[in-house]
PDB file of C-alpha atoms and ligand atoms in Angstrom:
ATOM      1  CA  MET M   1      84.426-133.138  27.686  1.00 47.00           C
ATOM      2  CA  SER M   2      85.026-131.714  24.240  1.00 51.00           C
ATOM      3  CA  GLU M   3      82.984-128.673  23.370  1.00 54.00           C
ATOM      4  CA  ASP M   4      82.875-129.976  19.815  1.00 79.00           C
ATOM      5  CA  LEU M   5      81.331-133.342  20.673  1.00 96.00           C
ATOM      6  CA  PHE M   6      77.840-132.565  19.398  1.00 97.00           C
ATOM      7  CA  LEU M   7      79.205-130.819  16.310  1.00 96.00           C
ATOM      8  CA  LYS M   8      80.990-134.085  15.565  1.00 96.00           C
ATOM      9  CA  ILE M   9      77.667-135.932  15.844  1.00 98.00           C
ATOM     10  CA  ILE M  10      76.032-133.370  13.530  1.00 98.00           C
ATOM     11  CA  ASN M  11      78.863-133.873  11.032  1.00 96.00           C
ATOM     12  CA  ARG M  12      78.655-137.689  11.360  1.00 97.00           C
ATOM     13  CA  GLU M  13      82.262-137.779  12.584  1.00 95.00           C
ATOM     14  CA  ILE M  14      81.143-139.897  15.549  1.00 96.00           C
ATOM     15  CA  PRO M  15      78.119-142.213  15.518  1.00 98.00           C
ATOM     16  CA  ALA M  16      74.812-141.572  17.245  1.00 98.00           C
ATOM     17  CA  ASP M  17      71.358-143.152  17.261  1.00 98.00           C
ATOM     18  CA  ILE M  18      69.536-140.359  15.449  1.00 98.00           C
ATOM     19  CA  VAL M  19      65.760-140.310  15.890  1.00 98.00           C
ATOM     20  CA  TYR M  20      64.857-136.877  14.489  1.00 98.00           C
ATOM     21  CA  GLU M  21      66.386-134.479  11.999  1.00 98.00           C
ATOM     22  CA  THR M  22      65.468-131.281  10.208  1.00 98.00           C
ATOM     23  CA  ASP M  23      67.622-128.709   8.425  1.00 98.00           C
ATOM     24  CA  SER M  24      68.238-126.970  11.752  1.00 98.00           C
ATOM     25  CA  VAL M  25      67.753-129.531  14.554  1.00 98.00           C
ATOM     26  CA  LEU M  26      69.037-133.010  15.402  1.00 98.00           C
ATOM     27  CA  GLY M  27      67.656-135.483  17.971  1.00 99.00           C
ATOM     28  CA  PHE M  28      69.610-138.561  19.070  1.00 99.00           C
ATOM     29  CA  ARG M  29      69.530-141.009  21.976  1.00 98.00           C
ATOM     30  CA  ASP M  30      71.632-140.156  25.010  1.00 98.00           C
ATOM     31  CA  ILE M  31      74.592-142.538  25.383  1.00 98.00           C
ATOM     32  CA  ASN M  32      73.829-142.858  29.129  1.00 98.00           C
ATOM     33  CA  PRO M  33      70.014-142.925  29.243  1.00 98.00           C
ATOM     34  CA  GLN M  34      68.265-141.845  32.436  1.00 98.00           C
ATOM     35  CA  ALA M  35      64.829-143.059  31.312  1.00 98.00           C
ATOM     36  CA  PRO M  36      63.494-145.608  28.790  1.00 98.00           C
ATOM     37  CA  LEU M  37      63.357-142.747  26.271  1.00 98.00           C
ATOM     38  CA  HIS M  38      66.191-140.219  26.673  1.00 98.00           C
ATOM     39  CA  VAL M  39      66.838-138.123  23.597  1.00 99.00           C
ATOM     40  CA  LEU M  40      69.087-135.087  23.247  1.00 99.00           C
ATOM     41  CA  ILE M  41      67.745-132.396  20.922  1.00 99.00           C
ATOM     42  CA  ILE M  42      70.285-129.898  19.646  1.00 98.00           C
ATOM     43  CA  PRO M  43      70.444-127.016  17.186  1.00 98.00           C
ATOM     44  CA  LYS M  44      72.835-127.596  14.294  1.00 97.00           C
ATOM     45  CA  THR M  45      74.139-124.104  15.026  1.00 96.00           C
ATOM     46  CA  HIS M  46      76.694-123.994  17.826  1.00 96.00           C
ATOM     47  CA  ILE M  47      75.353-122.148  20.874  1.00 96.00           C
ATOM     48  CA  ARG M  48      77.490-122.744  23.948  1.00 96.00           C
ATOM     49  CA  THR M  49      74.986-122.304  26.805  1.00 97.00           C
ATOM     50  CA  ILE M  50      71.505-120.909  27.413  1.00 98.00           C
ATOM     51  CA  ASN M  51      73.293-117.653  28.355  1.00 98.00           C
ATOM     52  CA  ASP M  52      74.441-117.362  24.741  1.00 98.00           C
ATOM     53  CA  ILE M  53      70.963-117.556  23.201  1.00 98.00           C
ATOM     54  CA  ARG M  54      70.215-114.332  21.305  1.00 98.00           C
ATOM     55  CA  ALA M  55      67.003-112.860  19.963  1.00 98.00           C
ATOM     56  CA  ASP M  56      67.803-114.137  16.477  1.00 98.00           C
ATOM     57  CA  HIS M  57      67.881-117.688  17.878  1.00 98.00           C
ATOM     58  CA  THR M  58      64.245-117.445  18.988  1.00 98.00           C
ATOM     59  CA  SER M  59      62.833-119.561  16.174  1.00 98.00           C
ATOM     60  CA  LEU M  60      65.653-122.102  16.387  1.00 98.00           C
ATOM     61  CA  VAL M  61      65.215-122.572  20.138  1.00 98.00           C
ATOM     62  CA  GLY M  62      61.476-122.931  19.641  1.00 98.00           C
ATOM     63  CA  GLU M  63      62.194-125.732  17.184  1.00 98.00           C
ATOM     64  CA  LEU M  64      63.860-127.717  19.981  1.00 98.00           C
ATOM     65  CA  LEU M  65      60.517-127.867  21.814  1.00 98.00           C
ATOM     66  CA  ILE M  66      58.614-128.645  18.618  1.00 98.00           C
ATOM     67  CA  ALA M  67      61.043-131.537  18.116  1.00 98.00           C
ATOM     68  CA  ALA M  68      60.607-132.763  21.702  1.00 98.00           C
ATOM     69  CA  ALA M  69      56.845-132.911  21.350  1.00 98.00           C
ATOM     70  CA  ALA M  70      57.103-134.659  17.981  1.00 98.00           C
ATOM     71  CA  ILE M  71      59.527-137.291  19.301  1.00 98.00           C
ATOM     72  CA  ALA M  72      57.442-137.866  22.441  1.00 98.00           C
ATOM     73  CA  ARG M  73      54.325-138.252  20.311  1.00 98.00           C
ATOM     74  CA  GLU M  74      56.066-140.624  17.913  1.00 98.00           C
ATOM     75  CA  HIS M  75      57.181-142.854  20.808  1.00 98.00           C
ATOM     76  CA  GLY M  76      53.742-142.872  22.452  1.00 98.00           C
ATOM     77  CA  TYR M  77      54.483-140.657  25.464  1.00 98.00           C
ATOM     78  CA  ALA M  78      52.580-137.497  24.553  1.00 98.00           C
ATOM     79  CA  ASP M  79      49.517-138.316  26.648  1.00 97.00           C
ATOM     80  CA  ASP M  80      51.185-140.030  29.629  1.00 97.00           C
ATOM     81  CA  GLY M  81      53.741-137.252  29.911  1.00 98.00           C
ATOM     82  CA  TYR M  82      57.416-136.531  29.606  1.00 98.00           C
ATOM     83  CA  ARG M  83      60.006-134.059  30.812  1.00 98.00           C
ATOM     84  CA  VAL M  84      62.286-131.656  28.976  1.00 98.00           C
ATOM     85  CA  VAL M  85      65.377-130.299  30.735  1.00 98.00           C
ATOM     86  CA  MET M  86      68.184-127.937  29.785  1.00 98.00           C
ATOM     87  CA  ASN M  87      71.206-127.613  32.071  1.00 98.00           C
ATOM     88  CA  CYS M  88      73.163-124.355  32.050  1.00 98.00           C
ATOM     89  CA  ASN M  89      76.782-124.373  33.211  1.00 98.00           C
ATOM     90  CA  GLU M  90      78.538-126.543  35.769  1.00 97.00           C
ATOM     91  CA  ALA M  91      76.324-126.085  38.848  1.00 97.00           C
ATOM     92  CA  ALA M  92      73.363-127.422  36.882  1.00 97.00           C
ATOM     93  CA  GLY M  93      75.376-130.336  35.526  1.00 96.00           C
ATOM     94  CA  GLN M  94      76.070-129.153  31.981  1.00 97.00           C
ATOM     95  CA  THR M  95      78.935-131.242  30.603  1.00 96.00           C
ATOM     96  CA  VAL M  96      78.631-130.626  26.863  1.00 96.00           C
ATOM     97  CA  PHE M  97      78.828-126.970  25.903  1.00 96.00           C
ATOM     98  CA  HIS M  98      76.512-126.980  22.915  1.00 96.00           C
ATOM     99  CA  ILE M  99      72.959-126.350  24.074  1.00 97.00           C
ATOM    100  CA  HIS M 100      70.769-129.420  24.212  1.00 98.00           C
ATOM    101  CA  LEU M 101      67.335-130.223  25.447  1.00 98.00           C
ATOM    102  CA  HIS M 102      66.972-133.548  27.284  1.00 98.00           C
ATOM    103  CA  LEU M 103      63.706-135.362  26.526  1.00 99.00           C
ATOM    104  CA  LEU M 104      62.959-137.986  29.205  1.00 98.00           C
ATOM    105  CA  ALA M 105      59.993-140.358  29.167  1.00 98.00           C
ATOM    106  CA  GLY M 106      58.870-143.849  30.007  1.00 98.00           C
ATOM    107  CA  ARG M 107      59.048-143.790  33.803  1.00 97.00           C
ATOM    108  CA  ASN M 108      57.637-141.694  36.624  1.00 96.00           C
ATOM    109  CA  LEU M 109      59.818-138.607  36.989  1.00 96.00           C
ATOM    110  CA  ASN M 110      60.109-137.189  40.491  1.00 95.00           C
ATOM    111  CA  TRP M 111      59.927-133.524  41.429  1.00 96.00           C
ATOM    112  CA  PRO M 112      61.978-131.690  42.584  1.00 94.00           C
ATOM    113  CA  PRO M 113      64.772-133.079  40.422  1.00 91.00           C
ATOM    114  CA  GLY M 114      68.136-133.820  41.990  1.00 82.00           C
TER     115      GLY M 114
HETATM  116  P1  5GP E   1      74.515-132.323  30.079  1.00 50.48           P
HETATM  117  O1  5GP E   1      75.088-133.012  31.293  1.00 50.48           O
HETATM  118  O2  5GP E   1      75.522-131.425  29.410  1.00 50.48           O
HETATM  119  O3  5GP E   1      73.209-131.650  30.331  1.00 50.48           O
HETATM  120  O4  5GP E   1      74.159-133.491  29.080  1.00 50.48           O
HETATM  121  C1  5GP E   1      75.114-134.073  28.240  1.00 50.48           C
HETATM  122  C2  5GP E   1      74.575-135.425  27.849  1.00 50.48           C
HETATM  123  O5  5GP E   1      75.335-135.896  26.751  1.00 50.48           O
HETATM  124  C3  5GP E   1      74.708-136.470  28.955  1.00 50.48           C
HETATM  125  O6  5GP E   1      73.412-136.950  29.318  1.00 50.48           O
HETATM  126  C4  5GP E   1      75.580-137.547  28.329  1.00 50.48           C
HETATM  127  O7  5GP E   1      75.190-138.856  28.689  1.00 50.48           O
HETATM  128  C5  5GP E   1      75.417-137.287  26.850  1.00 50.48           C
HETATM  129  N1  5GP E   1      76.559-137.685  26.047  1.00 50.48           N
HETATM  130  C6  5GP E   1      77.876-137.444  26.330  1.00 50.48           C
HETATM  131  N2  5GP E   1      78.651-137.928  25.352  1.00 50.48           N
HETATM  132  C7  5GP E   1      77.804-138.493  24.425  1.00 50.48           C
HETATM  133  C8  5GP E   1      78.035-139.149  23.179  1.00 50.48           C
HETATM  134  O8  5GP E   1      79.167-139.309  22.698  1.00 50.48           O
HETATM  135  N3  5GP E   1      76.945-139.590  22.518  1.00 50.48           N
HETATM  136  C9  5GP E   1      75.669-139.416  23.009  1.00 50.48           C
HETATM  137  N4  5GP E   1      74.676-139.898  22.270  1.00 50.48           N
HETATM  138  N5  5GP E   1      75.435-138.781  24.182  1.00 50.48           N
HETATM  139  C10 5GP E   1      76.494-138.324  24.878  1.00 50.48           C
END
């Protein structure tokens, strides 16, 4: 899968169902949802994997979690609960190499994950 896919969504070169946006972060519905609410939250800055996060990204990465909580709250899942997941590299299932936080809500989520 193209490493530039999410940059293309940021640049509106391909469509997405955007549910959250700030100057630095974008949230949009996953094209293949794994729960009634499945949103991908990405930084507008390209960071390839969690391994590439640097100290100067600290605030930006924190904003991904702020966004997740805001989106969950807006959709009524803050109290019932939700899950946030980040996959790093192939063994964890990362397929798009621009870091993204999965926000999943709206069904019971088992643990441990698959
Ligand atoms: P990963 O497997 O890298 O953790 O997650 C990548 C996610 O991107 C997958 O859940 C996949 O369904 C989603 N995805 C892949 N291509 C597109 C796309 O073109 N649009 C949207 N909205 N999601 C996509």
